[in-house]
Amino acid sequence: MKIASFNINGIKARLPALLDWLSEAQPDVAVLQEIKSVDEAFPREPIEDLGYIVETHGQKSFNGVAILSKLPLEDIQRGLPGDETDEQARWIEATVVGKQAIRICGLYLPNGNPVPGPKYDYKLAWMDRQIAHAKNMLRQDMPFLMAGDYNIIPQPEDCANPAAWADDALYRLESRTKFRELCALGLTDAFRARNAAPEQYTFWDYQAGAYNRNDGIRIDHFLLSPQAADLLTDCQVDAHVRGREKPSDHVPIWVELDI
DNA sequence: ATGGTAGCTCGGCTA
């Protein structure tokens, strides 16, 4: 089973690029971030025409996540548990039913800039909720994964120029420590587990020719539960997509699971 | 220190 994650930075602007990539990459499941659309305005039909079930959790203008699946979905949940007052659409999860069931969480973790400030506080509190939710899921038997735009640069080798990010919310020690807490629960960073090649990134700023200089950062991640990690056979980044017409500033990352 | 680009929406926020 091939499962992908792609921050598309706006479905209205990215539909042609998304359809092109889906057609060639043929993921069984894809989680999307930053759809920047309400559910009613999301262009379901052209995606359904490629054979996908479409489930969205959108909001006006900002954020918004979705799951696309060629396999049946069950028990779809919208929103990260732990704060009923949180209105930002950053989490969706569902059970994908193949030969073996797996729970797939799609997430758009808060950016957190500027630091310090309320946005950074929200990011760290959101990560505490994610950690609590991961603990709960680890008590269940079903394999699961949490995939998406984490807005976290885990290590210095995950960016071209660490000095440029030193005081950024994506790289600050508190952010990276929370990510490490998640991993320490027993979750596996699929890219680090299966892909040793250096200088591979998932995001390049639109400004200053960042992609042409490979001045990127690795912030889109797959964290796998122990049962899911046992099924992991590959993890790759579709970096070439960034060089196309009207690209997102992120590129797809995907895993192959032996189920 | 600023501005450089992009999306959504039509001024200003978010990234």
Coordinates of C-alpha atoms (C1' of nucleotides) in Angstrom, one line a residue:
Chain A
M1 CA 0.0 0.0 0.0
K2 CA 1.4 3.4 -1.0
I3 CA 0.4 6.3 1.3
A4 CA 1.4 9.8 0.5
S5 CA 1.3 13.3 2.1
F6 CA 1.2 16.5 0.2
N7 CA 0.8 20.1 1.4
I8 CA -0.8 21.6 -1.7
N9 CA -1.0 25.2 -0.6
G10 CA -4.5 25.9 -1.9
I11 CA -6.7 23.5 -3.9
K12 CA -8.0 26.2 -6.2
A13 CA -4.5 27.1 -7.4
R14 CA -3.2 23.5 -7.3
L15 CA -5.9 21.3 -8.8
P16 CA -4.1 20.7 -12.2
A17 CA -0.8 19.9 -10.5
L18 CA -2.5 17.6 -7.9
L19 CA -4.3 15.7 -10.7
D20 CA -1.0 15.3 -12.6
W21 CA 0.8 14.0 -9.6
L22 CA -2.0 11.6 -8.5
S23 CA -2.2 10.2 -12.0
E24 CA 1.5 9.4 -12.2
A25 CA 2.3 8.5 -8.6
Q26 CA -0.9 6.5 -8.1
P27 CA -0.9 6.5 -4.2
D28 CA -3.6 4.3 -2.7
V29 CA -4.1 6.9 0.0
A30 CA -3.0 10.6 0.1
V31 CA -3.4 13.1 2.9
L32 CA -3.5 16.7 1.9
Q33 CA -2.7 19.9 3.9
E34 CA -3.5 23.6 3.3
I35 CA -6.5 22.9 1.1
K36 CA -7.5 26.5 2.0
S37 CA -11.1 25.7 1.1
V38 CA -14.4 25.1 2.8
D39 CA -15.7 21.6 2.3
E40 CA -18.5 22.7 -0.1
A41 CA -16.1 24.4 -2.5
F42 CA -13.6 21.5 -2.7
P43 CA -13.5 20.1 -6.3
R44 CA -14.3 16.5 -5.5
E45 CA -15.4 15.3 -8.9
P46 CA -12.1 15.4 -10.8
I47 CA -10.4 13.6 -8.0
E48 CA -13.2 11.0 -7.7
D49 CA -12.8 10.5 -11.5
L50 CA -9.3 9.2 -10.7
G51 CA -10.8 6.6 -8.5
Y52 CA -10.5 8.2 -5.1
I53 CA -12.9 8.6 -2.2
V54 CA -12.6 12.3 -1.0
E55 CA -13.0 13.3 2.7
T56 CA -12.3 16.9 3.7
H57 CA -12.0 18.9 6.8
G58 CA -11.8 22.5 5.5
Q59 CA -12.2 26.1 6.6
K60 CA -12.3 29.4 4.8
S61 CA -9.1 30.8 3.5
F62 CA -6.6 29.0 5.7
N63 CA -5.5 25.5 6.8
G64 CA -7.7 22.6 5.9
V65 CA -6.9 18.9 5.4
A66 CA -8.2 16.0 3.4
I67 CA -7.9 12.3 2.8
L68 CA -8.1 10.7 -0.6
S69 CA -8.3 6.9 -0.8
K70 CA -8.8 4.3 -3.4
L71 CA -9.8 1.9 -0.6
P72 CA -12.8 2.1 1.7
L73 CA -12.6 4.5 4.7
E74 CA -14.2 3.9 8.0
D75 CA -14.6 5.9 11.3
I76 CA -13.6 9.3 9.9
Q77 CA -12.8 11.8 12.6
R78 CA -12.2 15.5 12.1
G79 CA -10.2 17.7 14.5
L80 CA -7.4 16.9 16.9
P81 CA -8.9 15.8 20.3
G82 CA -8.1 17.7 23.4
D83 CA -9.5 21.2 22.9
E84 CA -13.2 21.7 21.9
T85 CA -12.6 25.4 21.4
D86 CA -10.0 24.9 18.7
E87 CA -11.6 25.9 15.4
Q88 CA -8.6 25.5 13.1
A89 CA -8.9 22.6 10.6
R90 CA -5.6 20.8 11.0
W91 CA -6.4 17.1 11.6
I92 CA -8.3 14.3 9.9
E93 CA -8.1 10.6 10.5
A94 CA -9.7 7.4 9.2
T95 CA -9.3 3.7 9.0
V96 CA -8.3 2.4 5.6
V97 CA -9.6 -1.1 5.0
G98 CA -7.4 -3.3 2.9
K99 CA -6.1 -6.8 3.5
Q100 CA -5.4 -5.4 6.9
A101 CA -6.8 -2.3 8.5
I102 CA -4.6 0.7 9.3
R103 CA -5.5 4.0 11.0
I104 CA -4.2 7.0 9.0
C105 CA -3.9 10.5 10.5
G106 CA -3.4 13.5 8.3
L107 CA -2.1 16.6 10.1
Y108 CA -1.2 20.2 9.5
L109 CA 0.8 21.2 12.5
P110 CA 0.8 25.0 13.4
N111 CA 3.7 27.0 12.0
G112 CA 4.2 28.9 15.3
N113 CA 5.9 32.0 14.1
P114 CA 6.6 34.6 15.4
V115 CA 8.6 33.5 18.4
P116 CA 7.8 34.3 21.2
G117 CA 4.0 34.8 21.0
P118 CA 0.6 33.3 21.1
K119 CA 1.1 31.4 17.8
Y120 CA 4.2 29.7 19.2
D121 CA 2.3 28.9 22.4
Y122 CA -0.5 27.4 20.3
K123 CA 2.0 25.3 18.4
L124 CA 3.5 23.8 21.5
A125 CA 0.1 23.2 23.1
W126 CA -1.1 21.5 19.9
M127 CA 1.8 19.2 20.0
D128 CA 1.0 18.3 23.6
R129 CA -2.4 17.3 22.3
Q130 CA -0.9 15.2 19.5
I131 CA 1.4 13.4 22.0
A132 CA -1.6 12.6 24.2
H133 CA -3.5 11.4 21.2
A134 CA -0.6 9.2 20.1
K135 CA -0.4 7.7 23.6
N136 CA -4.1 6.8 23.4
M137 CA -3.7 5.2 19.9
L138 CA -0.6 3.2 21.1
R139 CA -3.0 1.5 23.5
Q140 CA -5.0 0.1 20.6
D141 CA -4.1 -2.9 18.5
M142 CA -4.5 -1.3 15.1
P143 CA -1.3 -0.1 13.3
F144 CA -1.4 3.6 12.6
L145 CA 0.6 6.5 11.2
M146 CA 0.6 10.2 11.6
A147 CA 1.5 12.0 8.3
G148 CA 1.6 15.5 7.2
D149 CA 3.2 19.0 7.4
Y150 CA 4.7 19.0 10.9
N151 CA 6.4 22.4 10.5
I152 CA 9.3 20.9 12.4
I153 CA 12.9 20.6 11.2
P154 CA 14.0 17.7 13.4
Q155 CA 17.8 17.9 13.1
P156 CA 20.4 20.2 11.6
E157 CA 20.8 17.8 8.7
D158 CA 17.2 18.4 7.8
C159 CA 17.9 21.9 6.4
A160 CA 20.4 23.4 4.0
N161 CA 21.3 26.3 6.3
P162 CA 20.7 25.7 10.0
A163 CA 21.9 29.1 11.0
A164 CA 19.1 30.7 9.1
W165 CA 16.5 28.8 11.1
A166 CA 18.1 29.1 14.6
D167 CA 15.4 31.3 16.1
D168 CA 12.5 30.1 13.9
A169 CA 9.5 28.2 15.4
L170 CA 10.2 25.3 13.0
Y171 CA 13.7 24.7 14.5
R172 CA 13.5 26.1 18.1
L173 CA 14.5 23.7 20.8
E174 CA 11.1 23.5 22.3
S175 CA 9.6 22.5 18.9
R176 CA 12.2 19.8 18.2
T177 CA 12.0 18.5 21.8
K178 CA 8.2 17.9 21.3
F179 CA 8.9 16.1 18.1
R180 CA 11.5 14.0 19.8
E181 CA 8.9 13.2 22.6
L182 CA 6.6 11.9 19.9
C183 CA 9.4 9.6 18.5
A184 CA 10.3 8.5 22.0
L185 CA 6.8 7.1 22.5
G186 CA 7.9 4.5 20.0
L187 CA 7.0 6.1 16.7
T188 CA 9.4 5.8 13.8
D189 CA 10.3 8.6 11.4
A190 CA 9.9 6.6 8.1
F191 CA 12.2 8.8 6.1
R192 CA 15.1 8.4 8.6
A193 CA 14.4 4.7 8.8
R194 CA 14.4 3.9 5.1
N195 CA 16.3 6.7 3.3
A196 CA 19.9 7.6 4.1
A197 CA 20.5 10.0 1.2
P198 CA 21.5 13.5 2.4
E199 CA 20.2 16.9 1.4
Q200 CA 16.6 15.8 0.7
Y201 CA 14.0 18.3 1.6
T202 CA 10.2 18.6 1.3
F203 CA 9.8 22.4 1.3
W204 CA 11.5 25.3 -0.5
D205 CA 10.5 28.9 -0.1
Y206 CA 9.1 30.6 -3.2
Q207 CA 11.5 33.4 -2.7
A208 CA 15.1 33.9 -3.8
G209 CA 15.3 30.8 -6.0
A210 CA 15.4 28.5 -3.0
Y211 CA 14.6 25.4 -5.0
N212 CA 17.3 26.0 -7.7
R213 CA 19.9 26.3 -4.9
N214 CA 18.3 23.4 -3.0
D215 CA 18.0 25.7 0.0
G216 CA 15.2 23.6 1.5
I217 CA 14.0 22.0 4.8
R218 CA 12.5 18.6 5.6
I219 CA 9.3 19.3 7.5
D220 CA 6.8 16.9 6.0
H221 CA 7.0 13.6 8.0
F222 CA 5.6 10.1 8.4
L223 CA 5.6 8.9 12.0
L224 CA 4.7 5.2 12.2
S225 CA 3.5 3.1 15.2
P226 CA 5.6 0.0 15.9
Q227 CA 3.1 -2.3 14.1
A228 CA 3.1 0.0 11.1
A229 CA 6.9 0.4 11.1
D230 CA 7.2 -3.4 10.8
L231 CA 5.4 -3.2 7.5
L232 CA 7.5 -0.3 6.1
T233 CA 9.5 -1.1 2.9
D234 CA 10.2 2.4 1.4
C235 CA 10.0 6.1 1.9
Q236 CA 10.6 8.7 -0.8
V237 CA 10.2 12.3 -1.6
D238 CA 8.9 13.4 -5.0
A239 CA 11.1 16.4 -5.2
H240 CA 10.9 16.8 -9.0
V241 CA 7.3 18.1 -8.6
R242 CA 8.7 21.3 -7.2
G243 CA 10.3 22.2 -10.5
R244 CA 7.0 22.2 -12.5
E245 CA 4.6 24.9 -13.5
K246 CA 2.8 26.6 -10.6
P247 CA 4.1 24.3 -7.9
S248 CA 3.2 24.2 -4.3
D249 CA 6.1 25.2 -2.0
H250 CA 6.0 21.7 -0.6
V251 CA 6.4 18.4 -2.5
P252 CA 4.8 15.0 -1.8
I253 CA 6.4 12.4 0.5
W254 CA 5.2 8.8 0.5
V255 CA 5.7 5.4 2.2
E256 CA 5.2 1.9 0.9
L257 CA 3.7 -0.5 3.5
D258 CA 3.7 -4.3 3.0
I259 CA -0.1 -4.7 3.4
Chain B
dA1 C1' 16.6 46.1 8.5
dT2 C1' 14.2 45.2 4.5
dG3 C1' 12.3 42.7 1.0
dG4 C1' 12.1 39.0 -1.7
dT5 C1' 7.0 35.2 -3.5
dA6 C1' 2.6 32.9 -3.3
dG7 C1' -2.6 32.0 -2.0
dC8 C1' -6.9 33.6 -0.7
dT9 C1' -9.7 37.3 -1.4
dC10 C1' -10.2 41.9 -2.5
dG11 C1' -7.3 44.4 2.7
dG12 C1' -4.6 42.0 5.2
dC13 C1' -3.2 37.8 7.0
dT14 C1' -0.6 33.5 6.7
dA15 C1' 3.4 31.3 5.4

